[in-house]
Amino acid sequence: MPHGLPRKIRIAFIVQMALASLAILLAFYVVTALFKYSFIQATLKDEAAHFWELYAASPAQPPPNNHTLRGYLVEAGYSNLSLPANLRPLTPGFHDLVDDGQLVWVDRQDAGTLYLVYLREQATRVALWFAVLPAMLALFAIYGATWLTYKASKRMVSPVAWLARLVSRWDPRHPDIAALAPERLPPDMEGEARQLARALHTLGGRVEAHLERERNFTRDASHELRTPLTVIRVASDMALEEEGLAPRVVRSLHRIQRSGRDMEAVIDAFLILARESEIEPQSEWFDVCEVVQEEAGTARDLLGDKPVELLVHCEARPRLYAPPRVLHVVVGNLLRNACSYTDRGRIEVTIEEDGVVVADTGIGMAPEALARAFEPFYRAAPERPTGSGLGLSIVRRLCERFGWTVQLDSTLDTGTRAVIRFDREGGQLA
């Protein structure tokens, strides 16, 4: 997990330490500047005031002169030639003589002018003790606290990271929930992490049970639903072999056979949708035109006495590698919709090199109905008794399962055009 929670916490603490260091360094710079230009200035000003008090009591009082401070006094009426050359042009106030390494306070009174010189080197040394050293101690304290907090946070999130790594390696079809059993959890996993592990263990058990039920259903349905359909097909075949059957009975038996085949196709399609997408269904090469012609023959019976003509145009004869019954269901649903919503005119089915087009002159759909056409149980004309609103939803799901595309274009009171495009790049077309 290169971008997991521990890494994010580590980055957060590194950023925190970097920002704290930057803040300390900035504070150090500010404190040093304030020390040099505020504290030293105030000290020199106070020292000058103290000297003038002593001078008022005894004019013989010499100016300050010690290890850190040098004083020069030019009494009123006297020349300043006795001063060092760099001090002569200075006016009253504070001066920072960078080139000479001096901080100078010039204080002019009626009795004369006092020059107090403080060495920058000494000021830097004092700033080191009063500003840099506390800043470094604060910085090390922040580093230590951050490191201890990071170690504690890492211990807290390590169980969650362990759970994330374990779950990320699960196979959705066979989740390894045994690793989350309470007796197999790490001993340091306590509190909310243990509760999360128990919840994941319960969820994994439910998912495993659900997958097992799904496998059992698809296996049992594949067998149990086909058995009665096989009986219907065999019985209708035997009945058709009887001599002297009335034409009406023969037509009914043929309809029973077609309905049985439709049911088998629907069952196959539903079982394909119920299985995992990784399981490839049984496929074979077949002629698309043959499937469309067969479904068109069934759809003509649905038209009954309607003044509607159903035409099939085989402009190409593509061969498709897929389960044939899936295309039966897709085309059959589109044709049943066209027959149900077309009261007069024609229905035309065109087979092209890479798809099938079903166009009708029916009632059509408004834009808002067209936008919801693929929703389950939605019907554009609920007043019509036929249909449950599931046909187009099933068509779209089957097309998505095999990489096909389905598109509807419709105009109210004009007709609808459904287009199915097969997957050319998937090796399904010959």
Short mmCIF file of C-alpha atoms in Angstrom, two decimals:
data_model
loop_
_atom_site.label_atom_id
_atom_site.label_comp_id
_atom_site.label_asym_id
_atom_site.label_seq_id
_atom_site.Cartn_x
_atom_site.Cartn_y
_atom_site.Cartn_z
CA MET A 1 0.00 0.00 0.00
CA PRO A 2 2.35 2.79 -1.22
CA HIS A 3 -0.26 5.47 -0.51
CA GLY A 4 -1.74 3.99 2.64
CA LEU A 5 -2.65 5.61 5.93
CA PRO A 6 0.80 5.12 7.61
CA ARG A 7 2.51 6.91 4.72
CA LYS A 8 0.02 9.77 4.87
CA ILE A 9 0.57 10.11 8.63
CA ARG A 10 4.34 10.08 8.12
CA ILE A 11 4.08 12.79 5.47
CA ALA A 12 1.79 14.83 7.73
CA PHE A 13 4.31 14.71 10.58
CA ILE A 14 7.22 15.56 8.27
CA VAL A 15 5.29 18.56 6.97
CA GLN A 16 4.44 19.51 10.56
CA MET A 17 8.12 19.35 11.58
CA ALA A 18 9.16 21.36 8.52
CA LEU A 19 6.57 24.06 9.24
CA ALA A 20 7.56 24.14 12.92
CA SER A 21 11.23 24.50 11.96
CA LEU A 22 10.38 27.30 9.55
CA ALA A 23 8.32 29.03 12.24
CA ILE A 24 11.15 28.72 14.80
CA LEU A 25 13.73 30.06 12.34
CA LEU A 26 11.46 32.95 11.46
CA ALA A 27 10.91 33.66 15.15
CA PHE A 28 14.67 33.50 15.71
CA TYR A 29 15.25 36.04 12.96
CA VAL A 30 12.59 38.34 14.37
CA VAL A 31 13.87 38.00 17.94
CA THR A 32 17.46 38.63 16.84
CA ALA A 33 16.45 41.73 14.92
CA LEU A 34 14.35 42.99 17.82
CA PHE A 35 17.20 42.27 20.22
CA LYS A 36 19.69 44.21 18.16
CA TYR A 37 17.52 47.14 17.27
CA SER A 38 15.15 47.37 20.22
CA PHE A 39 16.74 45.83 23.29
CA ILE A 40 20.24 47.23 22.59
CA GLN A 41 18.78 50.62 21.67
CA ALA A 42 16.72 50.74 24.87
CA THR A 43 19.76 49.68 26.89
CA LEU A 44 21.95 52.42 25.39
CA LYS A 45 19.23 55.00 25.92
CA ASP A 46 18.88 54.04 29.59
CA GLU A 47 22.67 54.06 29.99
CA ALA A 48 22.79 57.61 28.52
CA ALA A 49 20.05 58.82 30.89
CA HIS A 50 21.93 57.32 33.85
CA PHE A 51 25.16 59.03 32.79
CA TRP A 52 23.52 62.45 32.54
CA GLU A 53 22.13 62.03 36.04
CA LEU A 54 25.60 61.30 37.35
CA TYR A 55 27.05 64.13 35.27
CA ALA A 56 24.57 66.60 36.74
CA ALA A 57 25.76 65.60 40.21
CA SER A 58 29.47 65.71 39.26
CA PRO A 59 30.69 67.14 35.94
CA ALA A 60 33.87 65.20 36.44
CA GLN A 61 31.97 61.97 35.84
CA PRO A 62 33.71 60.11 32.96
CA PRO A 63 31.61 58.48 30.20
CA PRO A 64 31.02 54.68 30.40
CA ASN A 65 33.94 52.59 29.29
CA ASN A 66 33.97 48.80 29.84
CA HIS A 67 34.26 45.51 28.02
CA THR A 68 31.02 45.91 26.06
CA LEU A 69 30.38 49.64 26.05
CA ARG A 70 32.55 52.60 25.13
CA GLY A 71 31.52 56.21 25.75
CA TYR A 72 32.69 59.51 24.34
CA LEU A 73 31.65 62.93 25.64
CA VAL A 74 32.00 66.16 23.67
CA GLU A 75 31.12 69.02 26.00
CA ALA A 76 29.29 72.03 24.74
CA GLY A 77 31.51 74.50 22.96
CA TYR A 78 34.25 71.99 22.25
CA SER A 79 35.22 70.45 18.90
CA ASN A 80 34.47 66.79 18.11
CA LEU A 81 37.87 66.23 16.57
CA SER A 82 38.76 64.12 19.59
CA LEU A 83 36.16 61.55 18.44
CA PRO A 84 36.96 58.60 16.17
CA ALA A 85 36.48 59.66 12.57
CA ASN A 86 33.45 57.37 12.01
CA LEU A 87 31.51 58.98 14.88
CA ARG A 88 31.98 62.64 13.92
CA PRO A 89 29.23 62.96 11.28
CA LEU A 90 26.59 61.13 13.36
CA THR A 91 23.44 62.97 14.37
CA PRO A 92 21.47 62.35 17.59
CA GLY A 93 19.72 58.96 17.61
CA PHE A 94 20.54 55.31 16.99
CA HIS A 95 22.99 54.23 14.28
CA ASP A 96 24.06 50.80 13.00
CA LEU A 97 27.58 51.04 11.61
CA VAL A 98 27.78 47.70 9.82
CA ASP A 99 31.23 48.24 8.30
CA ASP A 100 32.71 49.24 11.67
CA GLY A 101 30.86 46.53 13.60
CA GLN A 102 29.31 49.07 16.00
CA LEU A 103 25.90 50.06 17.31
CA VAL A 104 25.97 53.74 18.33
CA TRP A 105 23.61 55.91 20.40
CA VAL A 106 24.10 59.67 20.11
CA ASP A 107 22.42 61.73 22.87
CA ARG A 108 22.73 65.51 22.75
CA GLN A 109 22.02 67.61 25.87
CA ASP A 110 22.74 71.25 26.85
CA ALA A 111 25.94 70.15 28.56
CA GLY A 112 27.26 68.37 25.50
CA THR A 113 26.89 65.29 23.25
CA LEU A 114 27.33 61.73 24.49
CA TYR A 115 28.38 58.93 22.13
CA LEU A 116 27.78 55.35 23.37
CA VAL A 117 29.29 52.59 21.24
CA TYR A 118 28.18 48.95 21.56
CA LEU A 119 30.09 46.27 19.62
CA ARG A 120 27.98 44.26 17.17
CA GLU A 121 30.02 41.18 17.95
CA GLN A 122 29.01 41.41 21.58
CA ALA A 123 25.41 42.00 20.59
CA THR A 124 25.49 38.90 18.42
CA ARG A 125 26.96 36.87 21.27
CA VAL A 126 24.26 38.04 23.65
CA ALA A 127 21.57 37.36 21.04
CA LEU A 128 22.93 33.83 20.69
CA TRP A 129 22.37 33.14 24.36
CA PHE A 130 19.07 34.92 24.69
CA ALA A 131 17.50 34.04 21.31
CA VAL A 132 19.25 31.26 19.41
CA LEU A 133 19.75 28.87 22.30
CA PRO A 134 16.10 29.03 23.47
CA ALA A 135 15.00 28.67 19.84
CA MET A 136 17.15 25.57 19.37
CA LEU A 137 15.88 24.07 22.62
CA ALA A 138 12.29 24.75 21.50
CA LEU A 139 13.02 23.23 18.11
CA PHE A 140 14.46 20.05 19.64
CA ALA A 141 11.49 19.86 21.97
CA ILE A 142 9.12 20.09 19.03
CA TYR A 143 11.09 17.43 17.14
CA GLY A 144 10.98 15.11 20.14
CA ALA A 145 7.27 15.62 20.74
CA THR A 146 6.52 15.13 17.05
CA TRP A 147 8.55 11.93 16.90
CA LEU A 148 6.85 10.50 20.00
CA THR A 149 3.43 11.47 18.61
CA TYR A 150 4.27 9.87 15.27
CA LYS A 151 5.35 6.63 16.95
CA ALA A 152 2.15 6.56 18.99
CA SER A 153 0.01 7.31 15.93
CA LYS A 154 1.80 4.62 13.94
CA ARG A 155 1.04 2.07 16.65
CA MET A 156 -2.59 3.17 16.61
CA VAL A 157 -3.07 2.91 12.83
CA SER A 158 -0.95 -0.19 12.23
CA PRO A 159 -3.91 -2.55 12.94
CA VAL A 160 -6.05 -0.62 10.46
CA ALA A 161 -3.25 -0.78 7.88
CA TRP A 162 -2.94 -4.51 8.48
CA LEU A 163 -6.68 -4.93 7.89
CA ALA A 164 -6.50 -2.85 4.70
CA ARG A 165 -3.64 -4.94 3.31
CA LEU A 166 -5.46 -8.15 4.16
CA VAL A 167 -8.77 -7.10 2.60
CA SER A 168 -7.05 -5.72 -0.53
CA ARG A 169 -5.68 -9.22 -1.22
CA TRP A 170 -9.10 -10.85 -1.02
CA ASP A 171 -10.52 -12.59 -4.04
CA PRO A 172 -14.13 -11.30 -4.29
CA ARG A 173 -15.28 -14.77 -5.30
CA HIS A 174 -13.47 -16.50 -2.42
CA PRO A 175 -12.81 -14.00 0.43
CA ASP A 176 -10.38 -15.36 3.02
CA ILE A 177 -12.46 -14.53 6.08
CA ALA A 178 -10.67 -17.09 8.26
CA ALA A 179 -7.78 -14.64 8.69
CA LEU A 180 -10.17 -12.25 10.47
CA ALA A 181 -11.31 -14.81 13.02
CA PRO A 182 -10.94 -13.34 16.56
CA GLU A 183 -8.36 -15.94 17.58
CA ARG A 184 -6.13 -15.08 14.58
CA LEU A 185 -6.04 -11.31 15.05
CA PRO A 186 -2.75 -9.69 16.14
CA PRO A 187 -2.50 -9.29 19.93
CA ASP A 188 -1.99 -5.51 19.66
CA MET A 189 -5.32 -5.06 17.85
CA GLU A 190 -7.71 -3.57 20.35
CA GLY A 191 -10.64 -1.17 20.53
CA GLU A 192 -12.16 0.10 17.30
CA ALA A 193 -9.72 -1.87 15.13
CA ARG A 194 -10.90 -5.15 16.68
CA GLN A 195 -14.52 -4.08 16.21
CA LEU A 196 -13.79 -3.30 12.56
CA ALA A 197 -12.15 -6.72 12.13
CA ARG A 198 -15.21 -8.44 13.61
CA ALA A 199 -17.51 -6.42 11.32
CA LEU A 200 -15.41 -7.36 8.28
CA HIS A 201 -15.42 -11.01 9.38
CA THR A 202 -19.22 -10.96 9.61
CA LEU A 203 -19.55 -9.15 6.29
CA GLY A 204 -17.16 -11.60 4.62
CA GLY A 205 -19.23 -14.50 5.92
CA ARG A 206 -22.40 -12.98 4.50
CA VAL A 207 -20.72 -12.34 1.14
CA GLU A 208 -19.44 -15.90 1.05
CA ALA A 209 -22.91 -17.26 1.86
CA HIS A 210 -24.47 -15.01 -0.79
CA LEU A 211 -22.01 -16.21 -3.43
CA GLU A 212 -22.69 -19.81 -2.49
CA ARG A 213 -26.45 -19.26 -2.81
CA GLU A 214 -25.91 -17.62 -6.19
CA ARG A 215 -23.82 -20.55 -7.43
CA ASN A 216 -26.39 -23.02 -6.16
CA PHE A 217 -29.21 -21.08 -7.81
CA THR A 218 -27.55 -20.84 -11.21
CA ARG A 219 -26.60 -24.52 -11.09
CA ASP A 220 -30.05 -25.72 -9.95
CA ALA A 221 -31.96 -23.33 -12.21
CA SER A 222 -29.94 -24.45 -15.20
CA HIS A 223 -31.07 -28.01 -14.58
CA GLU A 224 -34.54 -27.69 -13.07
CA LEU A 225 -35.89 -25.06 -15.47
CA ARG A 226 -34.69 -26.85 -18.58
CA THR A 227 -36.25 -30.19 -17.62
CA PRO A 228 -39.92 -29.17 -18.05
CA LEU A 229 -39.07 -27.25 -21.24
CA THR A 230 -37.45 -30.37 -22.65
CA VAL A 231 -40.62 -32.32 -21.81
CA ILE A 232 -42.76 -29.68 -23.56
CA ARG A 233 -40.55 -29.76 -26.65
CA VAL A 234 -40.52 -33.56 -26.86
CA ALA A 235 -44.27 -33.81 -26.23
CA SER A 236 -45.06 -31.22 -28.90
CA ASP A 237 -42.77 -33.00 -31.39
CA MET A 238 -44.58 -36.29 -30.74
CA ALA A 239 -47.96 -34.59 -31.04
CA LEU A 240 -47.03 -33.10 -34.40
CA GLU A 241 -46.20 -36.57 -35.71
CA GLU A 242 -49.81 -37.65 -35.25
CA GLU A 243 -51.76 -37.87 -38.51
CA GLY A 244 -55.01 -36.11 -39.17
CA LEU A 245 -54.44 -33.13 -36.89
CA ALA A 246 -56.58 -30.10 -37.54
CA PRO A 247 -54.73 -27.05 -38.92
CA ARG A 248 -55.66 -25.07 -35.80
CA VAL A 249 -54.08 -27.71 -33.56
CA VAL A 250 -50.92 -27.76 -35.69
CA ARG A 251 -50.61 -23.99 -35.40
CA SER A 252 -51.06 -24.19 -31.64
CA LEU A 253 -48.38 -26.90 -31.34
CA HIS A 254 -45.97 -24.82 -33.39
CA ARG A 255 -46.64 -21.84 -31.13
CA ILE A 256 -45.96 -24.05 -28.10
CA GLN A 257 -42.63 -25.09 -29.62
CA ARG A 258 -41.65 -21.50 -30.37
CA SER A 259 -42.62 -20.41 -26.87
CA GLY A 260 -40.55 -23.26 -25.43
CA ARG A 261 -37.53 -22.18 -27.44
CA ASP A 262 -38.10 -18.57 -26.33
CA MET A 263 -38.21 -19.70 -22.71
CA GLU A 264 -34.96 -21.64 -23.11
CA ALA A 265 -33.32 -18.57 -24.63
CA VAL A 266 -34.55 -16.34 -21.81
CA ILE A 267 -33.34 -18.81 -19.16
CA ASP A 268 -29.90 -18.94 -20.79
CA ALA A 269 -29.74 -15.14 -20.91
CA PHE A 270 -30.76 -14.76 -17.26
CA LEU A 271 -28.23 -17.36 -16.14
CA ILE A 272 -25.50 -15.53 -18.07
CA LEU A 273 -26.42 -12.28 -16.32
CA ALA A 274 -26.48 -14.04 -12.93
CA ARG A 275 -22.98 -15.50 -13.24
CA GLU A 276 -19.76 -13.59 -12.57
CA SER A 277 -18.43 -11.67 -15.55
CA GLU A 278 -15.17 -13.66 -15.34
CA ILE A 279 -17.02 -16.86 -16.30
CA GLU A 280 -17.24 -17.02 -20.09
CA PRO A 281 -20.53 -18.44 -21.41
CA GLN A 282 -20.59 -21.15 -24.04
CA SER A 283 -20.28 -19.40 -27.40
CA GLU A 284 -20.25 -20.46 -31.04
CA TRP A 285 -20.17 -18.96 -34.52
CA PHE A 286 -23.64 -18.37 -35.99
CA ASP A 287 -25.31 -16.42 -38.78
CA VAL A 288 -26.96 -13.23 -37.52
CA CYS A 289 -29.47 -13.21 -40.40
CA GLU A 290 -30.77 -16.65 -39.46
CA VAL A 291 -31.44 -15.55 -35.89
CA VAL A 292 -33.18 -12.36 -37.05
CA GLN A 293 -35.31 -14.26 -39.59
CA GLU A 294 -36.39 -16.72 -36.92
CA GLU A 295 -37.34 -13.97 -34.47
CA ALA A 296 -39.12 -12.05 -37.22
CA GLY A 297 -41.26 -15.13 -37.95
CA THR A 298 -42.28 -15.28 -34.28
CA ALA A 299 -42.97 -11.53 -34.21
CA ARG A 300 -45.32 -11.75 -37.20
CA ASP A 301 -47.65 -13.90 -35.11
CA LEU A 302 -47.78 -11.10 -32.52
CA LEU A 303 -49.02 -8.61 -35.10
CA GLY A 304 -52.22 -10.58 -35.67
CA ASP A 305 -54.60 -8.57 -37.84
CA LYS A 306 -52.79 -5.26 -37.51
CA PRO A 307 -52.14 -3.46 -40.82
CA VAL A 308 -48.39 -3.68 -40.20
CA GLU A 309 -45.79 -5.15 -42.56
CA LEU A 310 -42.65 -6.69 -41.04
CA LEU A 311 -39.69 -6.75 -43.42
CA VAL A 312 -36.16 -8.13 -43.00
CA HIS A 313 -33.30 -6.78 -45.13
CA CYS A 314 -30.08 -8.78 -45.05
CA GLU A 315 -27.70 -6.20 -46.51
CA ALA A 316 -24.83 -8.24 -45.08
CA ARG A 317 -24.44 -11.68 -43.53
CA PRO A 318 -22.18 -11.21 -40.50
CA ARG A 319 -21.19 -14.17 -38.37
CA LEU A 320 -21.05 -13.59 -34.64
CA TYR A 321 -19.18 -15.50 -31.93
CA ALA A 322 -21.48 -15.49 -28.90
CA PRO A 323 -24.29 -17.55 -27.35
CA PRO A 324 -26.96 -17.57 -30.12
CA ARG A 325 -29.80 -17.47 -27.62
CA VAL A 326 -28.56 -14.16 -26.26
CA LEU A 327 -29.07 -12.53 -29.65
CA HIS A 328 -32.46 -14.26 -29.83
CA VAL A 329 -33.48 -12.52 -26.60
CA VAL A 330 -32.10 -9.11 -27.64
CA VAL A 331 -33.67 -9.08 -31.10
CA GLY A 332 -36.86 -10.72 -29.83
CA ASN A 333 -37.40 -8.02 -27.19
CA LEU A 334 -36.84 -5.23 -29.70
CA LEU A 335 -39.26 -6.81 -32.17
CA ARG A 336 -41.92 -7.41 -29.50
CA ASN A 337 -41.70 -3.74 -28.49
CA ALA A 338 -42.00 -2.68 -32.12
CA CYS A 339 -45.03 -4.93 -32.63
CA SER A 340 -46.71 -3.74 -29.42
CA TYR A 341 -46.35 -0.03 -30.16
CA THR A 342 -46.93 -0.05 -33.93
CA ASP A 343 -50.58 -0.01 -34.99
CA ARG A 344 -50.09 0.61 -38.71
CA GLY A 345 -47.33 1.03 -41.23
CA ARG A 346 -44.24 -1.16 -41.18
CA ILE A 347 -41.42 -2.61 -39.12
CA GLU A 348 -38.10 -2.97 -40.88
CA VAL A 349 -35.15 -4.98 -39.62
CA THR A 350 -31.83 -4.33 -41.37
CA ILE A 351 -28.78 -6.52 -40.83
CA GLU A 352 -25.58 -4.59 -41.47
CA GLU A 353 -21.95 -5.66 -41.38
CA ASP A 354 -21.54 -4.79 -37.69
CA GLY A 355 -25.04 -4.59 -36.28
CA VAL A 356 -28.81 -4.83 -36.49
CA VAL A 357 -31.27 -1.95 -36.93
CA VAL A 358 -34.95 -2.26 -35.95
CA ALA A 359 -37.10 0.66 -37.18
CA ASP A 360 -40.87 1.05 -36.85
CA THR A 361 -43.58 3.59 -37.62
CA GLY A 362 -45.22 3.28 -34.21
CA ILE A 363 -46.30 5.77 -31.59
CA GLY A 364 -42.72 6.79 -30.75
CA MET A 365 -41.55 8.36 -27.50
CA ALA A 366 -41.23 11.85 -26.13
CA PRO A 367 -37.69 12.98 -25.10
CA GLU A 368 -38.40 12.47 -21.38
CA ALA A 369 -39.69 8.95 -22.03
CA LEU A 370 -36.72 8.16 -24.28
CA ALA A 371 -34.33 9.18 -21.48
CA ARG A 372 -35.92 6.57 -19.18
CA ALA A 373 -36.53 3.85 -21.73
CA PHE A 374 -33.88 1.48 -20.32
CA GLU A 375 -35.04 1.79 -16.71
CA PRO A 376 -36.55 -1.43 -15.26
CA PHE A 377 -40.36 -1.49 -15.19
CA TYR A 378 -40.65 1.82 -17.03
CA ARG A 379 -43.27 1.91 -19.79
CA ALA A 380 -43.61 4.79 -22.23
CA ALA A 381 -47.35 4.02 -22.74
CA PRO A 382 -48.68 2.42 -19.54
CA GLU A 383 -52.23 2.45 -20.92
CA ARG A 384 -51.32 -0.36 -23.31
CA PRO A 385 -51.89 -3.78 -21.70
CA THR A 386 -48.83 -5.55 -23.15
CA GLY A 387 -45.35 -5.60 -21.64
CA SER A 388 -43.93 -5.25 -18.13
CA GLY A 389 -41.23 -2.65 -18.79
CA LEU A 390 -38.35 -5.10 -18.41
CA GLY A 391 -37.55 -5.85 -22.06
CA LEU A 392 -35.27 -2.92 -22.83
CA SER A 393 -33.55 -3.20 -19.44
CA ILE A 394 -32.68 -6.82 -20.22
CA VAL A 395 -31.50 -5.84 -23.71
CA ARG A 396 -29.11 -3.23 -22.33
CA ARG A 397 -27.70 -5.55 -19.65
CA LEU A 398 -27.06 -8.32 -22.16
CA CYS A 399 -25.40 -5.93 -24.60
CA GLU A 400 -23.15 -4.56 -21.85
CA ARG A 401 -22.25 -8.11 -20.83
CA PHE A 402 -20.93 -8.90 -24.34
CA GLY A 403 -19.49 -5.50 -25.22
CA TRP A 404 -22.24 -4.56 -27.64
CA THR A 405 -23.92 -1.16 -27.75
CA VAL A 406 -27.63 -0.43 -28.02
CA GLN A 407 -29.05 2.97 -28.91
CA LEU A 408 -32.60 4.28 -29.29
CA ASP A 409 -33.78 7.18 -31.44
CA SER A 410 -37.46 8.05 -31.29
CA THR A 411 -39.88 10.77 -32.33
CA LEU A 412 -43.36 11.03 -30.84
CA ASP A 413 -46.11 9.89 -33.24
CA THR A 414 -43.47 9.05 -35.87
CA GLY A 415 -41.63 5.93 -34.81
CA THR A 416 -38.62 4.43 -33.04
CA ARG A 417 -35.26 3.21 -34.30
CA ALA A 418 -33.18 0.77 -32.25
CA VAL A 419 -29.55 0.09 -33.25
CA ILE A 420 -27.35 -2.74 -31.96
CA ARG A 421 -23.64 -2.58 -32.73
CA PHE A 422 -21.42 -5.60 -32.18
CA ASP A 423 -17.87 -5.53 -30.83
CA ARG A 424 -15.51 -5.45 -33.83
CA GLU A 425 -12.32 -5.29 -31.76
CA GLY A 426 -13.30 -8.15 -29.44
CA GLY A 427 -12.99 -10.78 -32.15
CA GLN A 428 -16.74 -11.49 -32.16
CA LEU A 429 -17.39 -10.67 -35.81
CA ALA A 430 -16.20 -12.79 -38.72
#
